[in-house]
mmCIF file of C-alpha atoms in Angstrom:
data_model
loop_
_atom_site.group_PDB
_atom_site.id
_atom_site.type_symbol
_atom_site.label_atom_id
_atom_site.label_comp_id
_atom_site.label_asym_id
_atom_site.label_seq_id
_atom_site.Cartn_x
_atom_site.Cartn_y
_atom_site.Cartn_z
ATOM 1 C CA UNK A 1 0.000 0.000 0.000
ATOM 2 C CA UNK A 2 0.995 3.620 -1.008
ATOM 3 C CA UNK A 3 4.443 2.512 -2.533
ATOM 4 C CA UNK A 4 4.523 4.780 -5.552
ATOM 5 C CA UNK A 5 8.329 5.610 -4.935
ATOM 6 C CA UNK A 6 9.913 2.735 -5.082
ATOM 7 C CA UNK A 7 7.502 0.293 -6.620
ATOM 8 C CA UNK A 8 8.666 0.647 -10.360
ATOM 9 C CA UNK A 9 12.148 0.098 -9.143
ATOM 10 C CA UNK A 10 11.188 -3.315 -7.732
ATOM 11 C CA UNK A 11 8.800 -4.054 -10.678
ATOM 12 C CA UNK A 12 11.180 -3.118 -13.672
ATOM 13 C CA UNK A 13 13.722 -5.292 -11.444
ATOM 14 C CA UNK A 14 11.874 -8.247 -11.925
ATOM 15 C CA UNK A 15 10.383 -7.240 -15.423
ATOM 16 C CA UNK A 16 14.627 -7.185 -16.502
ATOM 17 C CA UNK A 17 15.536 -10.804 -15.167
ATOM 18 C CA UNK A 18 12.455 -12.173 -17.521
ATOM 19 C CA UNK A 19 9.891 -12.083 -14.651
ATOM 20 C CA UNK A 20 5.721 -11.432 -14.743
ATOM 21 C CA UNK A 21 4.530 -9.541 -11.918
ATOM 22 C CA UNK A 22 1.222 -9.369 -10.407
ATOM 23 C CA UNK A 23 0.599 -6.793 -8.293
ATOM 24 C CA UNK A 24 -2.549 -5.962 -5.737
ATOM 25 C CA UNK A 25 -2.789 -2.620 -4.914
ATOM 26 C CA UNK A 26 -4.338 -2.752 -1.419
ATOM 27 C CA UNK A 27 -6.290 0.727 -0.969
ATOM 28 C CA UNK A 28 -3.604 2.867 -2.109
ATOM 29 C CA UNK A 29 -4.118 6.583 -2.044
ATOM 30 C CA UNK A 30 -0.758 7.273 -3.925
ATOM 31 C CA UNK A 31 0.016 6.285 -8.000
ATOM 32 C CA UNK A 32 1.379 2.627 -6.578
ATOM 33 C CA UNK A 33 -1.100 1.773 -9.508
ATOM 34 C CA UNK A 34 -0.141 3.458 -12.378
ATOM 35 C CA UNK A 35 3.528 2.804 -11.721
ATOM 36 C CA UNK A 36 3.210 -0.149 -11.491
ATOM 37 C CA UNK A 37 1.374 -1.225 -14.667
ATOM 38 C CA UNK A 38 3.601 1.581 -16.434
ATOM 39 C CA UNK A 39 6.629 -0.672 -15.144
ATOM 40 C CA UNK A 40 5.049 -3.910 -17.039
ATOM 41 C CA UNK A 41 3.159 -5.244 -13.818
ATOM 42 C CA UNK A 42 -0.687 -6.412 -14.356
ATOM 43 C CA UNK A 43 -2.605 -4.903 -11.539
ATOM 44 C CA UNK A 44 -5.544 -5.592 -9.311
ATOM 45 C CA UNK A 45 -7.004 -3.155 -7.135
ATOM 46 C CA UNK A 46 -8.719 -2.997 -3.948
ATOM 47 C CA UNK A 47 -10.901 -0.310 -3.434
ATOM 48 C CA UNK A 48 -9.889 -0.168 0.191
ATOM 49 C CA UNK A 49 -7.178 -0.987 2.275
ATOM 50 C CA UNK A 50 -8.032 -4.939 3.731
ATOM 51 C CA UNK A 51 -4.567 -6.103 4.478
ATOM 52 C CA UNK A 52 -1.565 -8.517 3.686
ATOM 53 C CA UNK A 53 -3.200 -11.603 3.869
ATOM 54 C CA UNK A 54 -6.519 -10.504 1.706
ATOM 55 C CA UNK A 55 -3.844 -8.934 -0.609
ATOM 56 C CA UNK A 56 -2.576 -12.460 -0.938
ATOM 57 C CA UNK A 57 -5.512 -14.447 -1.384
ATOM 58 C CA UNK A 58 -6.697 -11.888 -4.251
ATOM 59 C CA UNK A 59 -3.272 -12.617 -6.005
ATOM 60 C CA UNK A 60 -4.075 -16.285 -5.084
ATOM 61 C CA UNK A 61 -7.596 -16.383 -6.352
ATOM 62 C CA UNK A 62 -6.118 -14.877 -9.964
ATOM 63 C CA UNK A 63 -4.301 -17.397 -10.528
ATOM 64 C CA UNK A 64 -6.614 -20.092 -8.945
ATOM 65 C CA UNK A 65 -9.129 -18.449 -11.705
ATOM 66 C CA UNK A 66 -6.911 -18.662 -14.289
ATOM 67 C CA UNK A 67 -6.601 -14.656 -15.221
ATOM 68 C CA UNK A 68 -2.993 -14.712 -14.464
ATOM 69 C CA UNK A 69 -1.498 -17.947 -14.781
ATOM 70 C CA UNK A 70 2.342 -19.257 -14.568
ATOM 71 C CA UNK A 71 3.775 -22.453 -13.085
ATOM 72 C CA UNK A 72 5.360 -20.663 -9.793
ATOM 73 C CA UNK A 73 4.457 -18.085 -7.830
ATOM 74 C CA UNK A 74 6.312 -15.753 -5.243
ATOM 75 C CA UNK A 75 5.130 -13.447 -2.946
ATOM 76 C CA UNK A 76 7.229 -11.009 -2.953
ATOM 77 C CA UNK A 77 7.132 -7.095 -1.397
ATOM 78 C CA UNK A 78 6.931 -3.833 -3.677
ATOM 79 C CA UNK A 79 8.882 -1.861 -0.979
ATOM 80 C CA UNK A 80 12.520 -3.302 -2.080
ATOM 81 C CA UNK A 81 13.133 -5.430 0.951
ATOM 82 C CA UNK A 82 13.118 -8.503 -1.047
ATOM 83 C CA UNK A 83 16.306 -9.701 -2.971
ATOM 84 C CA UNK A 84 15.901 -10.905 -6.938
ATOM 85 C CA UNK A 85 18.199 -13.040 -6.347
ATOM 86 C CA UNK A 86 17.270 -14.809 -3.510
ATOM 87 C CA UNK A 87 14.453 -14.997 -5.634
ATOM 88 C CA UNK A 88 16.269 -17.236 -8.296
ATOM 89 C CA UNK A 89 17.957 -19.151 -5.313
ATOM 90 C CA UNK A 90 14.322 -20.525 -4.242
ATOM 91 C CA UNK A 91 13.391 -21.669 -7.804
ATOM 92 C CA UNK A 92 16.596 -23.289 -8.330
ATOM 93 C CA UNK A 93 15.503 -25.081 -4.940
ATOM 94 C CA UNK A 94 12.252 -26.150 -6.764
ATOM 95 C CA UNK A 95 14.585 -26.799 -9.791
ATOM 96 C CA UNK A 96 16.579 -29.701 -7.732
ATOM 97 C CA UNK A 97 13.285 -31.461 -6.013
ATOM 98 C CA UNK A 98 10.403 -31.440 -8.397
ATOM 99 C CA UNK A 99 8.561 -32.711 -5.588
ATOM 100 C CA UNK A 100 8.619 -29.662 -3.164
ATOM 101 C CA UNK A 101 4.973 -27.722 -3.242
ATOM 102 C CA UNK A 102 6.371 -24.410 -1.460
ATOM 103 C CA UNK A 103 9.527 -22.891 -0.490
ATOM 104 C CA UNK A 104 9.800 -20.682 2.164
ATOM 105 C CA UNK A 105 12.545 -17.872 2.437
ATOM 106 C CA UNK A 106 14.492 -17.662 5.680
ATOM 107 C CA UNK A 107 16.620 -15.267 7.017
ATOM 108 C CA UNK A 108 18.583 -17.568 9.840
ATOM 109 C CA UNK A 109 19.963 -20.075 7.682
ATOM 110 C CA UNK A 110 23.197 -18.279 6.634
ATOM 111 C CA UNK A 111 24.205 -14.816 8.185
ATOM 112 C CA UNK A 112 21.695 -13.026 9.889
ATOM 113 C CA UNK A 113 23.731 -9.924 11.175
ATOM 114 C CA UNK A 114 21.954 -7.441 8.542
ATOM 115 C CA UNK A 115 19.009 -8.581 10.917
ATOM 116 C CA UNK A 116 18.462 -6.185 13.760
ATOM 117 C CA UNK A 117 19.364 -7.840 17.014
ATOM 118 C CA UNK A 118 16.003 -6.900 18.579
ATOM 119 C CA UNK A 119 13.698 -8.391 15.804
ATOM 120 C CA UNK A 120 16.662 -11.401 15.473
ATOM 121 C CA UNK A 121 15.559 -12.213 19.135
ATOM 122 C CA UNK A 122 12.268 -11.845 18.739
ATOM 123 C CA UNK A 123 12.139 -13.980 15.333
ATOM 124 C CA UNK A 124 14.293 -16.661 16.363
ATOM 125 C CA UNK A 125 11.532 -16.757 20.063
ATOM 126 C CA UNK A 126 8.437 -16.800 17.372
ATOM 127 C CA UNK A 127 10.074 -19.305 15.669
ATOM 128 C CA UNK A 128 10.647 -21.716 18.351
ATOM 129 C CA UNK A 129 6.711 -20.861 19.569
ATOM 130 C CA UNK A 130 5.747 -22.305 16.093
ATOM 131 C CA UNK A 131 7.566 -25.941 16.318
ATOM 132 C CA UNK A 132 5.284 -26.476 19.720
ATOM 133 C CA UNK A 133 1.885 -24.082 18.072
ATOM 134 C CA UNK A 134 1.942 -25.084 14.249
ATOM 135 C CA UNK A 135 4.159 -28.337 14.313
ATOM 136 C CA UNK A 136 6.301 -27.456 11.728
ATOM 137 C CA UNK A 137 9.937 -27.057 12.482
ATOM 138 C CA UNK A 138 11.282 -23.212 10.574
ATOM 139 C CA UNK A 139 13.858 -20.932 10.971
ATOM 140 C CA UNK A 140 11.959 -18.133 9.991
ATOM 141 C CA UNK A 141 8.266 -18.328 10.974
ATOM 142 C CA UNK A 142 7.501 -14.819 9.631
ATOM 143 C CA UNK A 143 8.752 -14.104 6.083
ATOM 144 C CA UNK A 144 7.129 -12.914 3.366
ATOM 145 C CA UNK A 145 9.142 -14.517 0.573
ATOM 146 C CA UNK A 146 7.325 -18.111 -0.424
ATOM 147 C CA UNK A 147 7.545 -19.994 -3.344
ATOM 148 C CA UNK A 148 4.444 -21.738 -4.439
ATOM 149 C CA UNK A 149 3.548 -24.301 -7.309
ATOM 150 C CA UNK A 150 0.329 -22.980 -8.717
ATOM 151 C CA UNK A 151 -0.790 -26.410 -8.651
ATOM 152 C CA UNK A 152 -0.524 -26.280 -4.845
ATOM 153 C CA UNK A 153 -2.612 -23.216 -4.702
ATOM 154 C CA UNK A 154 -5.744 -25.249 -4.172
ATOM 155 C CA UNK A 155 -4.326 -26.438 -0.582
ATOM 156 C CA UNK A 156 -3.855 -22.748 0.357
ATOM 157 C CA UNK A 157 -6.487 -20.877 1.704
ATOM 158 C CA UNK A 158 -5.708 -17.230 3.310
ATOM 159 C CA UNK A 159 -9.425 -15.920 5.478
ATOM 160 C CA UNK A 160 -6.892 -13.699 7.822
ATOM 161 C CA UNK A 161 -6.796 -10.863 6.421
ATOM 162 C CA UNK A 162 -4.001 -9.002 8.698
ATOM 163 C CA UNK A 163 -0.362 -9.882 9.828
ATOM 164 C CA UNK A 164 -1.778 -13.512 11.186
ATOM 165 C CA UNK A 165 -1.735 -14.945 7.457
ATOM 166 C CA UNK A 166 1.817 -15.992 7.859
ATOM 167 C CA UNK A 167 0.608 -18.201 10.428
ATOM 168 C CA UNK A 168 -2.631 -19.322 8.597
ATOM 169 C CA UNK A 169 -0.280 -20.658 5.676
ATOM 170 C CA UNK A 170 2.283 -22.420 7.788
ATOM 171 C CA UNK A 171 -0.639 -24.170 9.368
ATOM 172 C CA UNK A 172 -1.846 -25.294 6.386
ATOM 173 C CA UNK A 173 1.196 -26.606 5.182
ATOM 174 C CA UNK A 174 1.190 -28.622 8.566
ATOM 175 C CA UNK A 175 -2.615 -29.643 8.492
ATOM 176 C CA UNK A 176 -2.214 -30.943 4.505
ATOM 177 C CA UNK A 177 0.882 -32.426 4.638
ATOM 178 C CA UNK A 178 2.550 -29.965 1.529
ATOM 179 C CA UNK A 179 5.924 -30.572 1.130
ATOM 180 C CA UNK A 180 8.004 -27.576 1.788
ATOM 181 C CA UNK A 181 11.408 -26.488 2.077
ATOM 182 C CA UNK A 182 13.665 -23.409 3.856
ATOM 183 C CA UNK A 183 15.742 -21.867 1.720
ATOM 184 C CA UNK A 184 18.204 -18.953 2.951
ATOM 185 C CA UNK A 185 17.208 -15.415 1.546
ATOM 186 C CA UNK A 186 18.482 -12.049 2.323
ATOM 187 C CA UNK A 187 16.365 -9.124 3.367
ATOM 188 C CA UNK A 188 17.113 -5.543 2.318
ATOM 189 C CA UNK A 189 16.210 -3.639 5.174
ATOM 190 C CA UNK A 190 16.550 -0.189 3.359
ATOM 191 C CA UNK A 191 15.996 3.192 5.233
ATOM 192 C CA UNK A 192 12.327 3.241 3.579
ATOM 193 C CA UNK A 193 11.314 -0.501 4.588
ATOM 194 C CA UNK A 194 12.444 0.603 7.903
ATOM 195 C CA UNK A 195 10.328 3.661 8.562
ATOM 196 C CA UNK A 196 7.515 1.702 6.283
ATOM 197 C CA UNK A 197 6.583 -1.481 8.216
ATOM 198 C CA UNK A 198 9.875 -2.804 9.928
ATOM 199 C CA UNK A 199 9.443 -1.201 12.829
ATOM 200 C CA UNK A 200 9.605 -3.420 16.166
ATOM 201 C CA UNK A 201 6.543 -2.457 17.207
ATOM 202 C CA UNK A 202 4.642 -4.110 13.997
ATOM 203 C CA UNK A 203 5.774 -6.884 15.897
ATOM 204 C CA UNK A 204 3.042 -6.343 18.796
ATOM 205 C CA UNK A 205 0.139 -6.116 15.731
ATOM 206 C CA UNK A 206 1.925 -9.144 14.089
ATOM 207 C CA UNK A 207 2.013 -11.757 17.686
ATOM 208 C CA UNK A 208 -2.064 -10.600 18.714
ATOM 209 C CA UNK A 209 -2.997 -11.222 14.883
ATOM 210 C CA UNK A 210 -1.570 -14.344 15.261
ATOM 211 C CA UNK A 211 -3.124 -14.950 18.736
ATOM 212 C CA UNK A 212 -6.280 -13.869 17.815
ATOM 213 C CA UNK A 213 -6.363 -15.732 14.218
ATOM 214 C CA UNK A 214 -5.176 -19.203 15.885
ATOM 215 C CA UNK A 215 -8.191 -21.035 15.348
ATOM 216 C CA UNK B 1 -14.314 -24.324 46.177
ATOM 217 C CA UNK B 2 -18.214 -23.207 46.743
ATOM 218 C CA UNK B 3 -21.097 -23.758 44.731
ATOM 219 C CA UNK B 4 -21.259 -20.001 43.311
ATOM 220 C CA UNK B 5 -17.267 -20.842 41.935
ATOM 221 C CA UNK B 6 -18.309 -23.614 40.494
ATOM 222 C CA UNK B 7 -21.133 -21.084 38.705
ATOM 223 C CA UNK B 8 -18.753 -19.234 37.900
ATOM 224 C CA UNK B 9 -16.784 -21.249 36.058
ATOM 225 C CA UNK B 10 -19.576 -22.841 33.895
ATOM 226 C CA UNK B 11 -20.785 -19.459 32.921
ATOM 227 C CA UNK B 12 -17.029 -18.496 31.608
ATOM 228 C CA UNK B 13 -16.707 -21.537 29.781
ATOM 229 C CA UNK B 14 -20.198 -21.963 28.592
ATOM 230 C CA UNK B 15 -19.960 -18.062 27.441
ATOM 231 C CA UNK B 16 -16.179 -18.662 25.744
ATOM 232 C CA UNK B 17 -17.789 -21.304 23.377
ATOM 233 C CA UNK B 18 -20.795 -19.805 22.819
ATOM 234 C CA UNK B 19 -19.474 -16.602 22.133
ATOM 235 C CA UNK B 20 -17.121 -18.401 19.530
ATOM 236 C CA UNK B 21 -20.685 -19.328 17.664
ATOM 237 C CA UNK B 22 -21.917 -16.075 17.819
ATOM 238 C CA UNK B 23 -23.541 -16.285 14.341
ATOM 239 C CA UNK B 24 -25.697 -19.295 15.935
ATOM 240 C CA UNK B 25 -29.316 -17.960 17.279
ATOM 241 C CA UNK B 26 -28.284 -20.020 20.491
ATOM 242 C CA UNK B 27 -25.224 -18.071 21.160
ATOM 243 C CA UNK B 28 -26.867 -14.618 20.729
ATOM 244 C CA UNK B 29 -29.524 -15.908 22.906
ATOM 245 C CA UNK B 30 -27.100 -16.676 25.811
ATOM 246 C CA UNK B 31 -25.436 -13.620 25.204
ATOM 247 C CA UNK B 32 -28.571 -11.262 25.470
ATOM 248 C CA UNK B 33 -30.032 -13.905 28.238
ATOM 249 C CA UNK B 34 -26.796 -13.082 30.329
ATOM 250 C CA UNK B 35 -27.336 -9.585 30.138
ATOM 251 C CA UNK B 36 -30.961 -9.349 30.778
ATOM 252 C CA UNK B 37 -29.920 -11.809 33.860
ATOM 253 C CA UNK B 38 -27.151 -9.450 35.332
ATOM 254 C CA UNK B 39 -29.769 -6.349 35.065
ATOM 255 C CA UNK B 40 -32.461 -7.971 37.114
ATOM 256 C CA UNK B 41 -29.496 -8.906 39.274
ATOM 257 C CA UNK B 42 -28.823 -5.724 39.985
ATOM 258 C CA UNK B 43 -32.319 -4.405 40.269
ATOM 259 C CA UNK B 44 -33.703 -7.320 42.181
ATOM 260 C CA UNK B 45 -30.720 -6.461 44.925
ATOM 261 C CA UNK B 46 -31.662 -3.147 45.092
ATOM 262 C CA UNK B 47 -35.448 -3.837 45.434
ATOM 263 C CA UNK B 48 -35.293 -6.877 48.141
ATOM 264 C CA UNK B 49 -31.448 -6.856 49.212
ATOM 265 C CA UNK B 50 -32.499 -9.103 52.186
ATOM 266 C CA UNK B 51 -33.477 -12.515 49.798
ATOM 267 C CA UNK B 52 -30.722 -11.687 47.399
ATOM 268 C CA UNK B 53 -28.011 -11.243 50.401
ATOM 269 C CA UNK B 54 -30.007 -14.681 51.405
ATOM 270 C CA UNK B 55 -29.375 -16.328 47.748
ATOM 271 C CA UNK B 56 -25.603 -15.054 47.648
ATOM 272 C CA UNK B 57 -24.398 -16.870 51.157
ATOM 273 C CA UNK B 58 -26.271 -19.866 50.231
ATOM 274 C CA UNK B 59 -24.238 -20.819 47.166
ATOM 275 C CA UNK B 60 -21.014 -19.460 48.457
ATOM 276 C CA UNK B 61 -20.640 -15.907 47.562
ATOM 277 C CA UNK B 62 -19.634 -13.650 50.154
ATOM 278 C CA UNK B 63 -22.489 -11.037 49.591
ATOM 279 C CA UNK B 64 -25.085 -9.439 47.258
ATOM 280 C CA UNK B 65 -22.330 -7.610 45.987
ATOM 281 C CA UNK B 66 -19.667 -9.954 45.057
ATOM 282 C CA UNK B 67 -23.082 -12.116 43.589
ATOM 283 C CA UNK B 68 -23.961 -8.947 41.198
ATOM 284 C CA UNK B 69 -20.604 -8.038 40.163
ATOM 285 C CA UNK B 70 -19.345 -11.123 39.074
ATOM 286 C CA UNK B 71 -23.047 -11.494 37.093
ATOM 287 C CA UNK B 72 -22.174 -8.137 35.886
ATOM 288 C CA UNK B 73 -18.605 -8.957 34.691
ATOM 289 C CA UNK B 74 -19.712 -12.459 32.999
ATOM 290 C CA UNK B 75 -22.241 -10.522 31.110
ATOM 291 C CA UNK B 76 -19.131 -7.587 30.101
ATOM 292 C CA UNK B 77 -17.102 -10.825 29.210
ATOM 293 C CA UNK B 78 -19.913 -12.504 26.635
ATOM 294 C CA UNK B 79 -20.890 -9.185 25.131
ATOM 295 C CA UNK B 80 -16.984 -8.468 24.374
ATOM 296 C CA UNK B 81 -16.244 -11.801 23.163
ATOM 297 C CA UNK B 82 -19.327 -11.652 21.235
ATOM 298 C CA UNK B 83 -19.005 -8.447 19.682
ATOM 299 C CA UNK B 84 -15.516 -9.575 18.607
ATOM 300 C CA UNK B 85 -17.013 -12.569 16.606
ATOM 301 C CA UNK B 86 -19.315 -10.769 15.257
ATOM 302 C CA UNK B 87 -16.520 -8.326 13.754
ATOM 303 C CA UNK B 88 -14.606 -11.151 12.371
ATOM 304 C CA UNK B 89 -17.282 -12.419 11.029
ATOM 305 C CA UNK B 90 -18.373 -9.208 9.443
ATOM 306 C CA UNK B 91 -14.829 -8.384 8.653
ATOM 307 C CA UNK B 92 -14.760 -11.616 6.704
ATOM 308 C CA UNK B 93 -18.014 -10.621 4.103
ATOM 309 C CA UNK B 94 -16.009 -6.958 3.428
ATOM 310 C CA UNK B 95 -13.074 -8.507 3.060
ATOM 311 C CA UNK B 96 -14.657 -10.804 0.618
ATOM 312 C CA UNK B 97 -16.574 -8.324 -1.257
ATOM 313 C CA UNK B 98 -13.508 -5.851 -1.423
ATOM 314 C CA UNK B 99 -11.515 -9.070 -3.209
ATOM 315 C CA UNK B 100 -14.332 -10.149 -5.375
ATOM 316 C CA UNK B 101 -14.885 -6.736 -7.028
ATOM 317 C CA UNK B 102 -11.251 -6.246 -7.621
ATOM 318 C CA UNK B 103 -10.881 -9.877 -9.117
ATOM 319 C CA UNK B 104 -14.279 -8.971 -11.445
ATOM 320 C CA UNK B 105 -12.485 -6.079 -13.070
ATOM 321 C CA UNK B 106 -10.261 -6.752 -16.111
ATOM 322 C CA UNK B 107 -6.956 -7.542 -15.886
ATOM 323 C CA UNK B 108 -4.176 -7.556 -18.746
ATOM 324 C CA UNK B 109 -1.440 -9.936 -18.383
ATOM 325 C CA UNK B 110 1.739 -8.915 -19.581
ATOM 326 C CA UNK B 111 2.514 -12.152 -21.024
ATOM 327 C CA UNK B 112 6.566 -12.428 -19.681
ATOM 328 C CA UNK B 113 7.647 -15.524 -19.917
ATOM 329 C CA UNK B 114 8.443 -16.724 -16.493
#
C-alpha cells in the first residue's frame, strides 16, 4: 500500500531478469497503480485498504481463476526489501526437487547480522513458539518470501486478512501435509522498509494477529 | 471451592464457546439472556437486598455484591467476546466483497515468460 516511490524500481527489477509480476494494490491513495502497470506489472485493485493476507488471497484467487497464470508463484514485497536473487535461489531449490509444493525464504539459515538484534531475538523466540503451536519445524516463521507451485494453490487458503496470514499458511502446510522447504534469503532492510513497516513495534500487531487468528 | 465458583466457572466456559458461535441464534440468545440476567441482578438487589443477600451466602458468595458483580462482569465478558465474533465475522463478508470486485475487473497480463 501507497508505494509509488519505489515500486517501479522493484517491478522493472523483476520485469529485466524475464519475470511477470502481479501486483494488488491494497487501498492505495498514492500512483502505486499506475507505476506499477507503467513498469510492465498487471494490476488488481482494492478499493480499500483490507490487508496482507486478503492482498494475498486476491493474487491467489487470480491465478486459482486462471486470469494470471504461470507455473510458480512468489510473494514477494513492492517496498525493495526482497532480494531478486534470492528470488532465483528458491526456484533453483524447486529446480533440484520437483517434488517440493512451497519454499519458504528464511533469514537464519546463513548470516543473519543485517538482521536487527532486537527483531533477530524476537524472530528466532516466534520461531521456536511455532515448532510447539503449528508443528512445523522453521527458521523463519515470519517471512514474506514463499515460493508456491500454482498447482498447490488449491491447498492454500488465506481468510486472515491481517499480519496472522503468515501463520494461517504455515498451518496449512502442517494440516495438509505440503511438502516444503527453507531456503536462505536475504532481506534488504533499506531506510524506507524501515520507517515503512519494519518497525519493532509491527511486531506487537503481528504476535495478537496471530493470537487472535489461531483457530 | 463453593457452589457459586463452580457457577462461575460454567458461565465463563459456557460463554467462551458460545461466544465463539456467535452467528448461531443459540449463542446470541445466551449472550442477550446473560445480560438481561445481570440487570435484574442488579435491580432485584436493590429492590429486596435481604433474599438476594439470602441467595448469595447460600451458594457461596460472600455477599449481594460480590453475587452482582461477578453477574455483571460475565455478562461484560460474553458481550466483548461476542461483539468480537461478530466483527470477524463481518470483517470476513467486506473482506470478501472488497476481493471479489477487484478480481471482477479486467486484468491484462503482460505475457513475460516466467
Amino acid at each position: 500500500m501507497n508505494e509509488a516511490s519505489v515500486v517501479g524500481n522493484v517491478i522493472e527489477g523483476l520485469v529485466a531478469r524475464g519475470f511477470a509480476v502481479l501486483l494488488v494494490n491494497d487501498g492505495s491513495h498514492d500512483e502505486t497503480a499506475r507505476v506499477a502497470a507503467d513498469a510492465g506489472a498487471t494490476v488488481i485493485s482494492h478499493y480499500v485498504n483490507v490487508g496482507q493476507g486478503a492482498s494475498l488471497e486476491t493474487g491467489f484467487e487470480a491465478i486459482r481463476r486462471g486470469q494470471f497464470s504461470r507455473p510458480l508463484v512468489a510473494t514477494f514485497d513492492a517496498d525493495g526489501q526482497h532480494s531478486i536473487n534470492s528470488l532465483e535461489q528458491m526456484i533453483e531449490a524447486f529446480n533440484a526437487d520437483p517434488d517440493l509444493e512451497i519454499v519458504l525464504g528464511s533469514r537464519f539459515l546463513r548470516d543473519a547480522s543485517q538482521v536487527p538484534l532486537a527483531k533477530r531475538v524476537l524472530l528466532q523466540l516466534a520461531a521456536l513458539i511455532g515448532r510447539f503451536t503449528i508443528g512445523i519445524r522453521l527458521t523463519d516463521r515470519n517471512n514474506g518470501m514463499r515460493l508456491i507451485k500454482s498447482t498447490a494453490l488449491s491447498k492454500l487458503s488465506i481468510t486472515v486478512p491481517g499480519y496472522g496470514h503468515a501463520d494461517e499458511i504455515l498451518r496449512q502446510i502442517s494440516k495438509r501435509h505440503i511438502r516444503y522447504r527453507e531456503v536462505p534469503v536475504e532481506i534488504i532492510y533499506t531506510e524506507y522498509s524501515k520507517a515503512k513497516g519494519q518497525q519493532l513495534i509491527n511486531a506487537v500487531c503481528i504476535l495478537f494477529d496471530q493470537l487472535l487468528n489461531k483457530s | 471451592m463453593t457452589v457459586f465458583h463452580l457457577l462461575l466457572l460454567a458461565a465463563l466456559f459456557s460463554s467462551y464457546f458460545l461466544a465463539r458461535n456467535y452467528g448461531r441464534v443459540v449463542g446470541k440468545s445466551y449472550a442477550r439472556l446473560l445480560f438481561l440476567l445481570s440487570v435484574a441482578g442488579f435491580i432485584f438487589s436493590i429492590v429486596a437486598p435481604g433474599p438476594t443477600s439470602r441467595l448469595a451466602r447460600a451458594i457461596g458468595a460472600h455477599g449481594t455484591t460480590d453475587l452482582v458483580a461477578s453477574l455483571t462482569f460475565i455478562a461484560l465478558l460474553v458481550f466483548c467476546a461476542a461483539t468480537l465474533v461478530k466483527f470477524k465475522q463481518q470483517e470476513r463478508v467486506y473482506v470478501k466483497l472488497v476481493r471479489e470486485l477487484a478480481l471482477r475487473q479486467t486484468i491484462v497480463d503482460h505475457e513475460s515468460p516466467k
